[in-house]
Structures are given as structure tokens and as C-alpha cells.
Amino acid sequence: MMYDNIIKEFNTEDGHFRKKEVYYVKNHFYELKDKLLTEVNNIIENIDKEVPLSLYYILFILSEFKCKELYPLLIKLLNMKYPKDENFFNYFGDGLFENMCDFLAATYNGDYLSLDNIINNSELNADNRGFAVNMDYYFYKKNIKTREEVIQHLKDVTKLLVNQFKDNDKDSFASSL
């Protein structure tokens, strides 16, 4: 099966799951891994309003294989700024929204600083920042952080967000805190 044909099939919007292509990619994962990562990077670099279905297929496959090389690309995706009045959910849909934390956890490569940078970037969408904050649960479950460290981090994040809302939106609930 040719790689280009697989991507073409993944992008076909006819309501059918591409089971044959998924099995092929999974059975030839190590041969195709670099191409899949390049495909994700190209999609992120050239994304427009239409997100190709292949992105979803590829993210699920790479995450299933716990591909650590995907993690920086997910961070790149979370650092995207969207057109006015857009957010992560509206831009990428529920498939990516509902699974982003799982993708991050499955491919986490030890680079906590990239998540912290997302959390602290007030220019990013709240959804993106929320995915980064939600990784604390993963860190706790995997004994990367203690319960106390997670609680302290969440307290710090809460203070940060409340202060940003106070500064950015004088009419918000946070401004009265």
C-alpha cells in the first residue's frame, strides 16, 4: 500500500472508518513513523480552517505507539493562535478536543517546561492552557509529581489565572476577587 494513498483514504469524508489503512499503518508503524510525524508537522505548519481527517488518524496511531517524537508537535499545536472568535474546540472539533490530554500523556517526553510555558502564556486560548494544566493528573498518577506538588502547582496556576482575568477583563467575575 502506498503511503500517499493511505493519507488520501484517511482524508476521504464518506462516513467510513479506514480500518484497512489503519491496520496497515499499525503493522508497518516503524517503517512509516517518520512519514507520519512529517505529515503532522506539515499539517500544523499549513493549517487553515479545514483540518484534514488524516490528522486525527495519525494522532491516534502515534499516541497508541507512545511515540515521544509526537509530543513536541502537540506542544506546537497547543501554541497556535486561532483566528478571532475561534477556540480549540471550534477549530479542531470534539475528536481532538476530547483526546488531547490523552495524546499528551501517551507521548510525554519529560519536557515539563513546554507545558508550563503554555500555562503561563496569557495570549493562548483557555482550552490550550487547560490541556497543559490537566497534565498534572497524569504526573501524579505516574509518580512524576507528588500530591503536594500537584496541589501547589494548581494553587499557583489558579492565582496566575485570576490575576490575568483581573488585569484583562475589568467586567469579569475574577475582577471582583
PDB file of C-alpha atoms in Angstrom:
ATOM      1  CA  MET A   1       0.000   0.000   0.000  1.00  0.00           C
ATOM      2  CA  MET A   2       1.411   3.397  -0.941  1.00  0.00           C
ATOM      3  CA  TYR A   3       1.718   5.990   1.819  1.00  0.00           C
ATOM      4  CA  ASP A   4       0.146   8.746  -0.303  1.00  0.00           C
ATOM      5  CA  ASN A   5      -2.876   6.527  -0.947  1.00  0.00           C
ATOM      6  CA  ILE A   6      -3.249   5.881   2.772  1.00  0.00           C
ATOM      7  CA  ILE A   7      -3.301   9.620   3.512  1.00  0.00           C
ATOM      8  CA  LYS A   8      -5.762  10.157   0.674  1.00  0.00           C
ATOM      9  CA  GLU A   9      -8.029   7.462   2.142  1.00  0.00           C
ATOM     10  CA  PHE A  10      -7.691   8.924   5.643  1.00  0.00           C
ATOM     11  CA  ASN A  11      -8.869  12.258   4.217  1.00  0.00           C
ATOM     12  CA  THR A  12     -11.881  10.789   2.414  1.00  0.00           C
ATOM     13  CA  GLU A  13     -15.025  12.076   4.098  1.00  0.00           C
ATOM     14  CA  ASP A  14     -17.671   9.460   3.402  1.00  0.00           C
ATOM     15  CA  GLY A  15     -18.517   8.386   6.940  1.00  0.00           C
ATOM     16  CA  HIS A  16     -16.478   5.184   6.816  1.00  0.00           C
ATOM     17  CA  PHE A  17     -13.637   4.333   9.156  1.00  0.00           C
ATOM     18  CA  ARG A  18     -10.474   3.432   7.236  1.00  0.00           C
ATOM     19  CA  LYS A  19      -9.895   0.136   9.038  1.00  0.00           C
ATOM     20  CA  LYS A  20      -7.717  -1.444   6.340  1.00  0.00           C
ATOM     21  CA  GLU A  21      -5.421   1.594   6.170  1.00  0.00           C
ATOM     22  CA  VAL A  22      -5.195   1.879   9.968  1.00  0.00           C
ATOM     23  CA  TYR A  23      -4.208  -1.780  10.274  1.00  0.00           C
ATOM     24  CA  TYR A  24      -1.645  -1.366   7.529  1.00  0.00           C
ATOM     25  CA  VAL A  25      -0.066   1.657   9.220  1.00  0.00           C
ATOM     26  CA  LYS A  26      -0.049  -0.098  12.586  1.00  0.00           C
ATOM     27  CA  ASN A  27       1.539  -3.208  11.078  1.00  0.00           C
ATOM     28  CA  HIS A  28       4.199  -1.074   9.347  1.00  0.00           C
ATOM     29  CA  PHE A  29       4.479   1.559  12.041  1.00  0.00           C
ATOM     30  CA  TYR A  30       8.249   1.671  12.400  1.00  0.00           C
ATOM     31  CA  GLU A  31       8.682   1.953   8.631  1.00  0.00           C
ATOM     32  CA  LEU A  32       6.115   4.774   8.427  1.00  0.00           C
ATOM     33  CA  LYS A  33       6.720   6.613  11.717  1.00  0.00           C
ATOM     34  CA  ASP A  34       8.903   9.374  10.260  1.00  0.00           C
ATOM     35  CA  LYS A  35       6.453   9.984   7.429  1.00  0.00           C
ATOM     36  CA  LEU A  36       3.575  10.205   9.910  1.00  0.00           C
ATOM     37  CA  LEU A  37       5.469  12.712  12.055  1.00  0.00           C
ATOM     38  CA  THR A  38       6.345  14.761   8.975  1.00  0.00           C
ATOM     39  CA  GLU A  39       2.693  14.684   7.945  1.00  0.00           C
ATOM     40  CA  VAL A  40       1.595  16.024  11.352  1.00  0.00           C
ATOM     41  CA  ASN A  41       4.206  18.779  11.192  1.00  0.00           C
ATOM     42  CA  ASN A  42       3.154  19.751   7.650  1.00  0.00           C
ATOM     43  CA  ILE A  43      -0.494  19.884   8.689  1.00  0.00           C
ATOM     44  CA  ILE A  44       0.319  22.108  11.673  1.00  0.00           C
ATOM     45  CA  GLU A  45       2.550  24.382   9.583  1.00  0.00           C
ATOM     46  CA  ASN A  46      -0.019  24.775   6.813  1.00  0.00           C
ATOM     47  CA  ILE A  47      -3.265  24.512   8.698  1.00  0.00           C
ATOM     48  CA  ASP A  48      -6.181  26.553   7.531  1.00  0.00           C
ATOM     49  CA  LYS A  49      -9.814  26.420   8.596  1.00  0.00           C
ATOM     50  CA  GLU A  50     -10.199  22.909   7.196  1.00  0.00           C
ATOM     51  CA  VAL A  51      -8.393  20.372   9.365  1.00  0.00           C
ATOM     52  CA  PRO A  52      -7.728  17.193   7.358  1.00  0.00           C
ATOM     53  CA  LEU A  53      -9.102  13.957   8.784  1.00  0.00           C
ATOM     54  CA  SER A  54      -5.686  12.369   8.399  1.00  0.00           C
ATOM     55  CA  LEU A  55      -4.513  14.421  11.385  1.00  0.00           C
ATOM     56  CA  TYR A  56      -6.916  12.554  13.658  1.00  0.00           C
ATOM     57  CA  TYR A  57      -5.984   9.120  12.339  1.00  0.00           C
ATOM     58  CA  ILE A  58      -2.282   9.855  12.633  1.00  0.00           C
ATOM     59  CA  LEU A  59      -2.508  11.315  16.151  1.00  0.00           C
ATOM     60  CA  PHE A  60      -4.381   8.268  17.398  1.00  0.00           C
ATOM     61  CA  ILE A  61      -1.883   5.877  15.817  1.00  0.00           C
ATOM     62  CA  LEU A  62       1.220   7.730  17.014  1.00  0.00           C
ATOM     63  CA  SER A  63      -0.263   8.004  20.509  1.00  0.00           C
ATOM     64  CA  GLU A  64      -1.139   4.336  20.594  1.00  0.00           C
ATOM     65  CA  PHE A  65       2.527   3.586  19.947  1.00  0.00           C
ATOM     66  CA  LYS A  66       3.519   6.131  22.630  1.00  0.00           C
ATOM     67  CA  CYS A  67       5.658   7.955  20.079  1.00  0.00           C
ATOM     68  CA  LYS A  68       7.652  10.507  22.107  1.00  0.00           C
ATOM     69  CA  GLU A  69       8.557  12.420  18.937  1.00  0.00           C
ATOM     70  CA  LEU A  70       4.910  13.460  18.625  1.00  0.00           C
ATOM     71  CA  TYR A  71       4.959  15.371  21.917  1.00  0.00           C
ATOM     72  CA  PRO A  72       6.819  18.475  20.589  1.00  0.00           C
ATOM     73  CA  LEU A  73       4.375  18.608  17.682  1.00  0.00           C
ATOM     74  CA  LEU A  74       1.443  18.546  20.100  1.00  0.00           C
ATOM     75  CA  ILE A  75       3.095  21.382  22.011  1.00  0.00           C
ATOM     76  CA  LYS A  76       3.438  23.249  18.724  1.00  0.00           C
ATOM     77  CA  LEU A  77      -0.257  22.657  18.082  1.00  0.00           C
ATOM     78  CA  LEU A  78      -1.158  23.975  21.528  1.00  0.00           C
ATOM     79  CA  ASN A  79       0.911  27.102  20.930  1.00  0.00           C
ATOM     80  CA  MET A  80      -1.178  28.004  17.891  1.00  0.00           C
ATOM     81  CA  LYS A  81      -3.200  31.179  17.905  1.00  0.00           C
ATOM     82  CA  TYR A  82      -6.560  30.987  16.188  1.00  0.00           C
ATOM     83  CA  PRO A  83      -8.465  33.456  14.085  1.00  0.00           C
ATOM     84  CA  LYS A  84     -10.637  35.915  16.008  1.00  0.00           C
ATOM     85  CA  ASP A  85     -13.540  34.337  17.892  1.00  0.00           C
ATOM     86  CA  GLU A  86     -12.162  30.815  17.477  1.00  0.00           C
ATOM     87  CA  ASN A  87     -11.035  28.388  20.128  1.00  0.00           C
ATOM     88  CA  PHE A  88      -9.508  24.923  20.151  1.00  0.00           C
ATOM     89  CA  PHE A  89     -12.867  23.127  20.195  1.00  0.00           C
ATOM     90  CA  ASN A  90     -14.364  25.144  17.330  1.00  0.00           C
ATOM     91  CA  TYR A  91     -11.191  24.923  15.290  1.00  0.00           C
ATOM     92  CA  PHE A  92     -10.358  21.231  15.696  1.00  0.00           C
ATOM     93  CA  GLY A  93     -13.648  19.708  16.783  1.00  0.00           C
ATOM     94  CA  ASP A  94     -14.567  17.350  19.557  1.00  0.00           C
ATOM     95  CA  GLY A  95     -12.352  14.473  18.370  1.00  0.00           C
ATOM     96  CA  LEU A  96      -9.156  16.343  19.076  1.00  0.00           C
ATOM     97  CA  PHE A  97     -10.587  18.318  21.995  1.00  0.00           C
ATOM     98  CA  GLU A  98     -11.719  15.209  23.866  1.00  0.00           C
ATOM     99  CA  ASN A  99      -8.451  13.347  23.284  1.00  0.00           C
ATOM    100  CA  MET A 100      -5.722  16.000  23.524  1.00  0.00           C
ATOM    101  CA  CYS A 101      -4.848  15.201  27.145  1.00  0.00           C
ATOM    102  CA  ASP A 102      -4.603  11.505  26.266  1.00  0.00           C
ATOM    103  CA  PHE A 103      -2.327  12.318  23.311  1.00  0.00           C
ATOM    104  CA  LEU A 104      -0.110  14.445  25.558  1.00  0.00           C
ATOM    105  CA  ALA A 105       0.044  11.799  28.276  1.00  0.00           C
ATOM    106  CA  ALA A 106       0.759   8.953  25.859  1.00  0.00           C
ATOM    107  CA  THR A 107       3.617  10.802  24.189  1.00  0.00           C
ATOM    108  CA  TYR A 108       5.021  12.818  27.108  1.00  0.00           C
ATOM    109  CA  ASN A 109       8.792  13.013  26.719  1.00  0.00           C
ATOM    110  CA  GLY A 110       9.800  14.637  30.006  1.00  0.00           C
ATOM    111  CA  ASP A 111       9.601  18.222  28.759  1.00  0.00           C
ATOM    112  CA  TYR A 112       7.507  19.774  31.507  1.00  0.00           C
ATOM    113  CA  LEU A 113       8.738  23.299  30.764  1.00  0.00           C
ATOM    114  CA  SER A 114       6.847  23.380  27.457  1.00  0.00           C
ATOM    115  CA  LEU A 115       3.587  22.745  29.335  1.00  0.00           C
ATOM    116  CA  ASP A 116       4.406  25.388  31.897  1.00  0.00           C
ATOM    117  CA  ASN A 117       5.091  27.885  29.103  1.00  0.00           C
ATOM    118  CA  ILE A 118       1.641  27.194  27.655  1.00  0.00           C
ATOM    119  CA  ILE A 119       0.003  27.631  31.055  1.00  0.00           C
ATOM    120  CA  ASN A 120       1.768  30.955  31.582  1.00  0.00           C
ATOM    121  CA  ASN A 121       1.069  32.347  28.098  1.00  0.00           C
ATOM    122  CA  SER A 122      -1.937  34.635  28.521  1.00  0.00           C
ATOM    123  CA  GLU A 123      -2.174  35.084  24.746  1.00  0.00           C
ATOM    124  CA  LEU A 124      -3.151  31.446  24.272  1.00  0.00           C
ATOM    125  CA  ASN A 125      -6.681  30.147  24.303  1.00  0.00           C
ATOM    126  CA  ALA A 126      -8.018  28.878  27.638  1.00  0.00           C
ATOM    127  CA  ASP A 127      -8.607  25.416  26.137  1.00  0.00           C
ATOM    128  CA  ASN A 128      -4.948  25.084  25.192  1.00  0.00           C
ATOM    129  CA  ARG A 129      -3.832  26.205  28.612  1.00  0.00           C
ATOM    130  CA  GLY A 130      -6.321  23.841  30.243  1.00  0.00           C
ATOM    131  CA  PHE A 131      -4.855  20.831  28.451  1.00  0.00           C
ATOM    132  CA  ALA A 132      -1.462  21.706  29.913  1.00  0.00           C
ATOM    133  CA  VAL A 133      -2.902  22.105  33.420  1.00  0.00           C
ATOM    134  CA  ASN A 134      -4.719  18.780  33.139  1.00  0.00           C
ATOM    135  CA  MET A 135      -1.393  17.026  32.729  1.00  0.00           C
ATOM    136  CA  ASP A 136      -0.922  17.405  36.495  1.00  0.00           C
ATOM    137  CA  TYR A 137      -3.259  14.443  36.933  1.00  0.00           C
ATOM    138  CA  TYR A 138      -1.000  12.361  34.675  1.00  0.00           C
ATOM    139  CA  PHE A 139       2.096  13.488  36.575  1.00  0.00           C
ATOM    140  CA  TYR A 140       0.511  12.475  39.856  1.00  0.00           C
ATOM    141  CA  LYS A 141      -0.695   9.077  38.599  1.00  0.00           C
ATOM    142  CA  LYS A 142       2.744   8.287  37.145  1.00  0.00           C
ATOM    143  CA  ASN A 143       4.553   9.417  40.316  1.00  0.00           C
ATOM    144  CA  ILE A 144       6.283  12.217  38.435  1.00  0.00           C
ATOM    145  CA  LYS A 145       4.888  14.722  40.934  1.00  0.00           C
ATOM    146  CA  THR A 146       3.738  14.202  44.475  1.00  0.00           C
ATOM    147  CA  ARG A 147       0.223  15.038  45.574  1.00  0.00           C
ATOM    148  CA  GLU A 148       1.577  18.087  47.391  1.00  0.00           C
ATOM    149  CA  GLU A 149       3.453  19.293  44.295  1.00  0.00           C
ATOM    150  CA  VAL A 150       0.321  18.972  42.182  1.00  0.00           C
ATOM    151  CA  ILE A 151      -1.789  20.828  44.735  1.00  0.00           C
ATOM    152  CA  GLN A 152       0.782  23.616  44.990  1.00  0.00           C
ATOM    153  CA  HIS A 153       1.026  23.878  41.206  1.00  0.00           C
ATOM    154  CA  LEU A 154      -2.744  24.100  40.865  1.00  0.00           C
ATOM    155  CA  LYS A 155      -2.838  26.827  43.538  1.00  0.00           C
ATOM    156  CA  ASP A 156      -0.143  28.749  41.646  1.00  0.00           C
ATOM    157  CA  VAL A 157      -1.976  28.347  38.348  1.00  0.00           C
ATOM    158  CA  THR A 158      -5.234  29.496  39.919  1.00  0.00           C
ATOM    159  CA  LYS A 159      -3.566  32.653  41.263  1.00  0.00           C
ATOM    160  CA  LEU A 160      -1.990  33.305  37.873  1.00  0.00           C
ATOM    161  CA  LEU A 161      -5.268  32.929  36.006  1.00  0.00           C
ATOM    162  CA  VAL A 162      -7.280  35.009  38.461  1.00  0.00           C
ATOM    163  CA  ASN A 163      -4.695  37.795  38.210  1.00  0.00           C
ATOM    164  CA  GLN A 164      -4.722  37.640  34.414  1.00  0.00           C
ATOM    165  CA  PHE A 165      -8.510  37.817  34.318  1.00  0.00           C
ATOM    166  CA  LYS A 166      -8.457  40.743  36.723  1.00  0.00           C
ATOM    167  CA  ASP A 167      -5.961  42.570  34.523  1.00  0.00           C
ATOM    168  CA  ASN A 168      -7.580  41.720  31.185  1.00  0.00           C
ATOM    169  CA  ASP A 169     -11.292  41.889  31.865  1.00  0.00           C
ATOM    170  CA  LYS A 170     -12.455  44.535  34.289  1.00  0.00           C
ATOM    171  CA  ASP A 171     -16.058  43.294  33.963  1.00  0.00           C
ATOM    172  CA  SER A 172     -15.302  39.639  34.702  1.00  0.00           C
ATOM    173  CA  PHE A 173     -16.126  37.711  37.846  1.00  0.00           C
ATOM    174  CA  ALA A 174     -12.403  37.420  38.567  1.00  0.00           C
ATOM    175  CA  SER A 175     -12.069  41.193  38.772  1.00  0.00           C
ATOM    176  CA  SER A 176     -14.232  41.138  41.892  1.00  0.00           C
ATOM    177  CA  LEU A 177     -11.952  38.637  43.662  1.00  0.00           C
TER     178      LEU A 177
END
